mmCIF file of C-alpha atoms and ligand atoms in Angstrom:
data_model
loop_
_atom_site.group_PDB
_atom_site.id
_atom_site.type_symbol
_atom_site.label_atom_id
_atom_site.label_comp_id
_atom_site.label_asym_id
_atom_site.label_seq_id
_atom_site.Cartn_x
_atom_site.Cartn_y
_atom_site.Cartn_z
ATOM 1 C CA MET A 126 226.790 -31.154 98.676
ATOM 2 C CA LYS A 127 226.012 -34.043 100.979
ATOM 3 C CA VAL A 128 226.230 -33.236 104.706
ATOM 4 C CA VAL A 129 226.541 -36.078 107.214
ATOM 5 C CA ILE A 130 226.337 -35.235 110.914
ATOM 6 C CA LEU A 131 227.660 -37.795 113.380
ATOM 7 C CA ASP A 132 227.957 -37.967 117.150
ATOM 8 C CA SER A 133 231.726 -37.977 117.592
ATOM 9 C CA PRO A 134 235.071 -37.414 115.873
ATOM 10 C CA ALA A 135 235.617 -41.205 116.012
ATOM 11 C CA GLU A 136 232.436 -41.748 113.970
ATOM 12 C CA VAL A 137 233.524 -39.053 111.518
ATOM 13 C CA ALA A 138 236.822 -40.902 111.050
ATOM 14 C CA ARG A 139 235.095 -44.255 110.525
ATOM 15 C CA TYR A 140 232.576 -42.838 108.044
ATOM 16 C CA GLY A 141 235.404 -41.176 106.109
ATOM 17 C CA ALA A 142 237.473 -44.374 106.178
ATOM 18 C CA ASP A 143 234.476 -46.309 104.804
ATOM 19 C CA ILE A 144 234.350 -43.951 101.825
ATOM 20 C CA PHE A 145 238.066 -44.506 101.168
ATOM 21 C CA GLN A 146 237.595 -48.268 101.519
ATOM 22 C CA GLN A 147 234.731 -48.219 98.996
ATOM 23 C CA GLN A 148 236.863 -46.133 96.643
ATOM 24 C CA LEU A 149 239.688 -48.708 96.854
ATOM 25 C CA LYS A 150 237.220 -51.501 96.181
ATOM 26 C CA ARG A 151 236.000 -49.694 93.057
ATOM 27 C CA LYS A 152 239.500 -48.733 91.937
ATOM 28 C CA PRO A 153 242.523 -50.279 93.713
ATOM 29 C CA ASP A 154 244.893 -47.945 91.845
ATOM 30 C CA SER A 155 243.044 -44.806 92.922
ATOM 31 C CA VAL A 156 244.733 -41.440 93.012
ATOM 32 C CA PHE A 157 244.303 -39.907 96.457
ATOM 33 C CA GLY A 158 244.466 -36.243 97.396
ATOM 34 C CA LEU A 159 245.459 -36.072 101.052
ATOM 35 C CA ALA A 160 245.441 -33.531 103.858
ATOM 36 C CA THR A 161 247.429 -32.896 107.016
ATOM 37 C CA GLY A 162 246.312 -31.171 110.240
ATOM 38 C CA SER A 163 244.775 -32.669 113.340
ATOM 39 C CA THR A 164 241.373 -33.523 111.840
ATOM 40 C CA PRO A 165 242.337 -36.425 109.528
ATOM 41 C CA VAL A 166 244.656 -38.155 112.012
ATOM 42 C CA GLN A 167 241.921 -40.469 113.297
ATOM 43 C CA LEU A 168 240.854 -41.342 109.780
ATOM 44 C CA TYR A 169 244.465 -42.240 108.932
ATOM 45 C CA ARG A 170 244.570 -44.477 112.031
ATOM 46 C CA GLU A 171 241.391 -46.210 110.873
ATOM 47 C CA LEU A 172 242.882 -46.815 107.442
ATOM 48 C CA ILE A 173 246.138 -48.082 108.990
ATOM 49 C CA GLU A 174 244.182 -50.601 111.078
ATOM 50 C CA ARG A 175 242.174 -51.776 108.096
ATOM 51 C CA ASN A 176 245.388 -52.135 106.085
ATOM 52 C CA ARG A 177 246.984 -54.180 108.865
ATOM 53 C CA ALA A 178 243.866 -56.334 109.094
ATOM 54 C CA GLY A 179 244.186 -57.046 105.368
ATOM 55 C CA ASP A 180 240.867 -55.371 104.505
ATOM 56 C CA ILE A 181 242.425 -52.810 102.173
ATOM 57 C CA SER A 182 245.683 -52.307 100.310
ATOM 58 C CA PHE A 183 247.393 -49.134 99.169
ATOM 59 C CA GLY A 184 249.850 -51.096 97.019
ATOM 60 C CA ALA A 185 248.621 -49.521 93.790
ATOM 61 C CA VAL A 186 247.626 -46.102 95.172
ATOM 62 C CA ARG A 187 249.281 -42.849 94.169
ATOM 63 C CA SER A 188 248.818 -39.805 96.372
ATOM 64 C CA PHE A 189 249.173 -36.049 96.160
ATOM 65 C CA ASN A 190 249.077 -33.920 99.268
ATOM 66 C CA LEU A 191 247.312 -30.609 99.361
ATOM 67 C CA ASP A 192 250.000 -28.366 100.719
ATOM 68 C CA GLU A 193 253.380 -27.799 102.309
ATOM 69 C CA TYR A 194 255.117 -25.009 104.156
ATOM 70 C CA MET A 195 257.616 -22.990 102.129
ATOM 71 C CA ASP A 196 261.241 -23.312 103.091
ATOM 72 C CA LEU A 197 260.890 -26.343 105.341
ATOM 73 C CA PRO A 198 262.899 -29.346 104.162
ATOM 74 C CA PRO A 199 260.990 -32.670 104.103
ATOM 75 C CA THR A 200 263.035 -33.845 107.088
ATOM 76 C CA HIS A 201 261.785 -30.981 109.276
ATOM 77 C CA PRO A 202 259.382 -32.359 111.920
ATOM 78 C CA GLN A 203 256.842 -29.605 111.139
ATOM 79 C CA SER A 204 256.922 -30.212 107.404
ATOM 80 C CA TYR A 205 253.830 -31.818 105.971
ATOM 81 C CA ARG A 206 255.993 -34.470 104.278
ATOM 82 C CA TYR A 207 257.282 -35.475 107.704
ATOM 83 C CA PHE A 208 253.703 -35.495 109.062
ATOM 84 C CA MET A 209 252.420 -37.715 106.262
ATOM 85 C CA ASN A 210 255.273 -40.202 106.640
ATOM 86 C CA SER A 211 254.976 -40.460 110.394
ATOM 87 C CA GLU A 212 251.147 -40.383 110.634
ATOM 88 C CA PHE A 213 250.280 -42.492 107.609
ATOM 89 C CA PHE A 214 252.676 -43.596 104.877
ATOM 90 C CA ASP A 215 255.187 -45.339 107.181
ATOM 91 C CA HIS A 216 252.420 -47.581 108.515
ATOM 92 C CA ILE A 217 250.731 -48.758 105.305
ATOM 93 C CA ASP A 218 251.758 -50.742 102.226
ATOM 94 C CA ILE A 219 251.921 -47.721 99.900
ATOM 95 C CA ASP A 220 255.035 -47.374 97.730
ATOM 96 C CA PRO A 221 256.759 -44.217 99.088
ATOM 97 C CA ALA A 222 257.740 -43.360 95.501
ATOM 98 C CA ASN A 223 254.028 -43.023 94.723
ATOM 99 C CA THR A 224 253.442 -40.350 97.377
ATOM 100 C CA ARG A 225 253.863 -36.691 96.523
ATOM 101 C CA VAL A 226 253.763 -33.592 98.709
ATOM 102 C CA PRO A 227 254.165 -30.142 97.124
ATOM 103 C CA PRO A 228 257.843 -29.210 97.307
ATOM 104 C CA GLY A 229 258.254 -26.462 99.872
ATOM 105 C CA ASP A 230 261.992 -26.152 99.352
ATOM 106 C CA ALA A 231 262.212 -26.170 95.541
ATOM 107 C CA PRO A 232 264.806 -23.748 94.133
ATOM 108 C CA ASP A 233 262.199 -22.550 91.611
ATOM 109 C CA PRO A 234 258.797 -22.714 93.384
ATOM 110 C CA ILE A 235 256.838 -21.494 90.364
ATOM 111 C CA ALA A 236 258.234 -24.242 88.119
ATOM 112 C CA ALA A 237 257.687 -26.744 90.941
ATOM 113 C CA CYS A 238 254.002 -25.763 91.192
ATOM 114 C CA GLU A 239 253.558 -26.232 87.447
ATOM 115 C CA ALA A 240 255.283 -29.619 87.664
ATOM 116 C CA TYR A 241 252.947 -30.633 90.518
ATOM 117 C CA GLU A 242 249.881 -29.808 88.429
ATOM 118 C CA GLN A 243 251.409 -31.708 85.515
ATOM 119 C CA ALA A 244 252.054 -34.757 87.723
ATOM 120 C CA ILE A 245 248.422 -34.779 88.930
ATOM 121 C CA GLY A 246 247.278 -34.628 85.304
ATOM 122 C CA ASP A 247 249.710 -37.380 84.268
ATOM 123 C CA ALA A 248 248.300 -39.597 87.039
ATOM 124 C CA GLY A 249 244.843 -39.172 85.484
ATOM 125 C CA GLY A 250 243.557 -36.641 88.031
ATOM 126 C CA ILE A 251 242.544 -37.102 91.638
ATOM 127 C CA ASP A 252 239.852 -39.698 92.314
ATOM 128 C CA ILE A 253 239.188 -38.819 95.948
ATOM 129 C CA GLN A 254 240.297 -35.660 97.754
ATOM 130 C CA LEU A 255 240.392 -35.491 101.534
ATOM 131 C CA LEU A 256 240.005 -32.030 103.098
ATOM 132 C CA GLY A 257 239.884 -30.403 106.494
ATOM 133 C CA ILE A 258 238.598 -26.866 106.928
ATOM 134 C CA GLY A 259 240.265 -23.887 108.570
ATOM 135 C CA ARG A 260 238.386 -21.781 111.112
ATOM 136 C CA ASN A 261 238.380 -19.098 108.436
ATOM 137 C CA GLY A 262 236.959 -21.450 105.797
ATOM 138 C CA HIS A 263 240.234 -22.233 104.064
ATOM 139 C CA ILE A 264 240.762 -25.500 102.208
ATOM 140 C CA GLY A 265 244.350 -26.514 101.607
ATOM 141 C CA PHE A 266 246.087 -23.225 102.264
ATOM 142 C CA ASN A 267 243.638 -21.363 100.043
ATOM 143 C CA GLU A 268 242.913 -18.566 102.448
ATOM 144 C CA PRO A 269 239.918 -16.190 102.262
ATOM 145 C CA THR A 270 240.054 -14.046 99.084
ATOM 146 C CA SER A 271 241.796 -16.865 97.182
ATOM 147 C CA CYS A 272 240.811 -17.065 93.535
ATOM 148 C CA LEU A 273 238.104 -19.717 93.234
ATOM 149 C CA THR A 274 239.727 -21.133 90.091
ATOM 150 C CA SER A 275 243.299 -21.014 91.386
ATOM 151 C CA ARG A 276 245.915 -23.694 90.655
ATOM 152 C CA THR A 277 248.863 -24.955 92.706
ATOM 153 C CA ARG A 278 250.850 -21.917 93.788
ATOM 154 C CA VAL A 279 252.692 -20.105 96.558
ATOM 155 C CA LYS A 280 250.265 -18.606 99.056
ATOM 156 C CA THR A 281 250.720 -16.279 102.025
ATOM 157 C CA LEU A 282 249.087 -17.567 105.203
ATOM 158 C CA THR A 283 246.724 -15.301 107.100
ATOM 159 C CA ARG A 284 247.678 -14.152 110.586
ATOM 160 C CA GLU A 285 244.799 -16.298 111.896
ATOM 161 C CA THR A 286 246.163 -19.473 110.285
ATOM 162 C CA ILE A 287 249.672 -18.689 111.498
ATOM 163 C CA ALA A 288 248.291 -18.276 115.021
ATOM 164 C CA ASP A 289 246.195 -21.488 114.739
ATOM 165 C CA ASN A 290 249.200 -23.533 113.639
ATOM 166 C CA ALA A 291 251.652 -21.972 116.107
ATOM 167 C CA ARG A 292 250.741 -24.822 118.475
ATOM 168 C CA PHE A 293 252.807 -27.193 116.344
ATOM 169 C CA PHE A 294 255.994 -25.095 116.567
ATOM 170 C CA ALA A 295 258.265 -24.840 119.593
ATOM 171 C CA GLU A 296 258.729 -21.478 121.274
ATOM 172 C CA GLY A 297 261.192 -19.437 119.201
ATOM 173 C CA GLU A 298 261.167 -21.953 116.309
ATOM 174 C CA HIS A 299 260.917 -20.515 112.785
ATOM 175 C CA GLN A 300 257.294 -20.793 111.585
ATOM 176 C CA PRO A 301 256.836 -20.214 107.853
ATOM 177 C CA HIS A 302 254.320 -17.613 106.709
ATOM 178 C CA LEU A 303 254.253 -18.927 103.140
ATOM 179 C CA SER A 304 253.001 -22.202 101.744
ATOM 180 C CA VAL A 305 252.700 -24.101 98.489
ATOM 181 C CA THR A 306 249.118 -25.269 98.041
ATOM 182 C CA MET A 307 246.958 -26.952 95.461
ATOM 183 C CA GLY A 308 244.551 -24.335 94.154
ATOM 184 C CA ILE A 309 240.804 -24.292 94.562
ATOM 185 C CA GLY A 310 240.458 -25.106 90.856
ATOM 186 C CA THR A 311 242.788 -28.077 91.370
ATOM 187 C CA ILE A 312 240.699 -29.337 94.310
ATOM 188 C CA MET A 313 237.443 -28.858 92.387
ATOM 189 C CA GLU A 314 238.694 -31.196 89.636
ATOM 190 C CA ALA A 315 238.849 -34.151 92.071
ATOM 191 C CA ARG A 316 236.106 -36.630 91.196
ATOM 192 C CA LEU A 317 235.016 -37.016 94.806
ATOM 193 C CA VAL A 318 235.699 -34.617 97.697
ATOM 194 C CA VAL A 319 235.463 -35.682 101.348
ATOM 195 C CA LEU A 320 235.717 -32.868 103.895
ATOM 196 C CA LEU A 321 235.977 -33.659 107.612
ATOM 197 C CA ALA A 322 235.102 -31.100 110.285
ATOM 198 C CA THR A 323 235.204 -31.721 114.010
ATOM 199 C CA GLY A 324 234.943 -29.508 117.068
ATOM 200 C CA ALA A 325 233.128 -26.313 117.966
ATOM 201 C CA SER A 326 235.919 -24.110 116.602
ATOM 202 C CA LYS A 327 234.854 -25.142 113.064
ATOM 203 C CA ALA A 328 231.129 -24.449 113.515
ATOM 204 C CA ALA A 329 231.101 -20.962 111.959
ATOM 205 C CA ALA A 330 233.206 -22.086 108.993
ATOM 206 C CA VAL A 331 230.966 -25.125 108.415
ATOM 207 C CA LYS A 332 227.864 -22.916 108.405
ATOM 208 C CA ALA A 333 229.460 -20.497 105.936
ATOM 209 C CA MET A 334 230.555 -23.402 103.730
ATOM 210 C CA VAL A 335 227.174 -25.148 103.672
ATOM 211 C CA GLU A 336 224.711 -22.244 103.863
ATOM 212 C CA GLY A 337 226.612 -19.137 102.960
ATOM 213 C CA PRO A 338 226.977 -17.557 99.567
ATOM 214 C CA VAL A 339 229.658 -19.065 97.354
ATOM 215 C CA SER A 340 232.373 -16.584 98.043
ATOM 216 C CA ALA A 341 236.132 -16.241 98.061
ATOM 217 C CA TRP A 342 235.644 -15.016 101.608
ATOM 218 C CA CYS A 343 234.900 -18.649 102.547
ATOM 219 C CA PRO A 344 236.912 -20.736 100.051
ATOM 220 C CA ALA A 345 235.243 -23.995 101.186
ATOM 221 C CA SER A 346 231.862 -22.612 100.030
ATOM 222 C CA ILE A 347 232.910 -23.406 96.437
ATOM 223 C CA LEU A 348 232.210 -27.042 97.320
ATOM 224 C CA GLN A 349 228.511 -26.199 96.943
ATOM 225 C CA MET A 350 229.322 -26.248 93.214
ATOM 226 C CA HIS A 351 231.088 -29.638 93.302
ATOM 227 C CA PRO A 352 229.039 -32.511 91.856
ATOM 228 C CA ALA A 353 230.254 -35.024 94.484
ATOM 229 C CA ALA A 354 231.293 -33.368 97.741
ATOM 230 C CA VAL A 355 230.615 -34.997 101.108
ATOM 231 C CA VAL A 356 230.959 -33.002 104.336
ATOM 232 C CA ILE A 357 231.271 -35.214 107.417
ATOM 233 C CA ALA A 358 230.876 -33.203 110.605
ATOM 234 C CA ASP A 359 230.531 -34.050 114.259
ATOM 235 C CA GLU A 360 227.726 -32.499 116.305
ATOM 236 C CA GLU A 361 229.902 -29.631 117.514
ATOM 237 C CA ALA A 362 231.136 -28.658 114.063
ATOM 238 C CA ALA A 363 227.554 -28.832 112.764
ATOM 239 C CA SER A 364 226.116 -26.892 115.699
ATOM 240 C CA HIS A 365 225.690 -23.559 113.861
ATOM 241 C CA LEU A 366 223.782 -25.040 110.923
ATOM 242 C CA SER A 367 220.224 -23.711 110.683
ATOM 243 C CA ASP A 368 218.642 -27.158 110.501
ATOM 244 C CA PRO A 369 220.995 -30.038 111.383
ATOM 245 C CA GLY A 370 217.943 -32.314 111.742
ATOM 246 C CA PHE A 371 217.271 -31.944 108.008
ATOM 247 C CA PHE A 372 220.655 -33.415 107.101
ATOM 248 C CA LYS A 373 220.192 -36.242 109.617
ATOM 249 C CA HIS A 374 216.793 -36.999 108.083
ATOM 250 C CA ILE A 375 218.323 -37.138 104.586
ATOM 251 C CA GLU A 376 221.105 -39.461 105.767
ATOM 252 C CA ALA A 377 218.589 -41.774 107.513
ATOM 253 C CA GLU A 378 216.515 -41.897 104.307
ATOM 254 C CA ASN A 379 219.650 -42.630 102.257
ATOM 255 C CA GLN A 380 220.696 -45.452 104.575
ATOM 256 C CA ALA A 381 217.192 -46.914 104.477
ATOM 257 C CA MET A 382 217.208 -46.828 100.671
ATOM 258 C CA LEU A 383 220.657 -48.493 100.537
ATOM 259 C CA ALA A 384 219.398 -51.182 102.934
ATOM 260 C CA ARG A 385 216.396 -51.794 100.664
ATOM 261 C CA LEU A 386 218.748 -52.129 97.710
ATOM 262 C CA GLY A 387 220.972 -54.473 99.742
ATOM 263 C CA ARG A 388 223.900 -52.049 99.574
ATOM 264 C CA ALA A 389 224.053 -50.839 103.180
HETATM 265 C C1 F6R B 617 246.134 -29.277 105.762
HETATM 266 C C2 F6R B 617 245.218 -28.315 105.195
HETATM 267 C C3 F6R B 617 244.431 -27.369 106.024
HETATM 268 C C4 F6R B 617 243.750 -28.029 107.207
HETATM 269 C C5 F6R B 617 242.980 -27.011 108.036
HETATM 270 C C6 F6R B 617 242.382 -27.628 109.270
HETATM 271 O O1 F6R B 617 246.782 -30.031 104.765
HETATM 272 O O2 F6R B 617 245.134 -28.294 104.021
HETATM 273 O O3 F6R B 617 243.462 -26.761 105.205
HETATM 274 O O4 F6R B 617 242.879 -29.032 106.745
HETATM 275 O O5 F6R B 617 243.820 -25.965 108.416
HETATM 276 O O6 F6R B 617 243.402 -28.023 110.123
HETATM 277 P P1 F6R B 617 243.103 -28.877 111.431
HETATM 278 O O7 F6R B 617 242.628 -30.206 110.951
HETATM 279 O O8 F6R B 617 244.438 -28.984 112.126
HETATM 280 O O9 F6R B 617 242.087 -28.136 112.194
#
């Protein structure tokens, strides 16, 4: 697991966007795994700007989102489909037909989850998976105690996650307690994983992910076992790590080596 610690959320977004840009350069028809939540919004804005500037194109990209609330239609302003359209897809040159979000309102959710897994496989698997992290260490909606080899399925949200996300719902508005989420096994099959973490509220989860035992109690800790996982954290999110200076030293050495090789 590579850990990059940067000064601000804006730098986290730019560093993450650079990784996506490099991925598109390597493979213009990449398959993206995408996330919602507040953390990736700045990264999406970066990518939108680069798309507008003509630096990158999403014309050949296919995407699969991590998760969706159960029982919210895609037109609902709190649905993750609505979020992705309004925060990202509507502003870039991606073909909307090539974007998928797990169906939260499918008449047969179990069959829909199987079909989602099938569609990811048919697309050749996910090349680059974007993640945020919950305060409780969740990735996607794989809450603590989730099976570490799980596949796309219906998942009950913890009371903590429901409380964390209540800010997005109006007073008295129905807030789902169930979700459809890619599994941890699904996420682990992505060729490259990029996890963003910003703000002090994520510091304990980041420490458990990076330093803790690999445990279903902190689902993100499984990323220690991923061959190509990059954690990009701001100072606050990294503030509980035992030795943040070590990761900064490694990153400085890496950048120096890339400069020597003319690849910086
Ligand atoms: C969203 C998702 C979640 C969020 C996590 C952090 O698609 O899968 O795991 O990444 O809850 O959310 P924010 O970024 O709002 O703190």
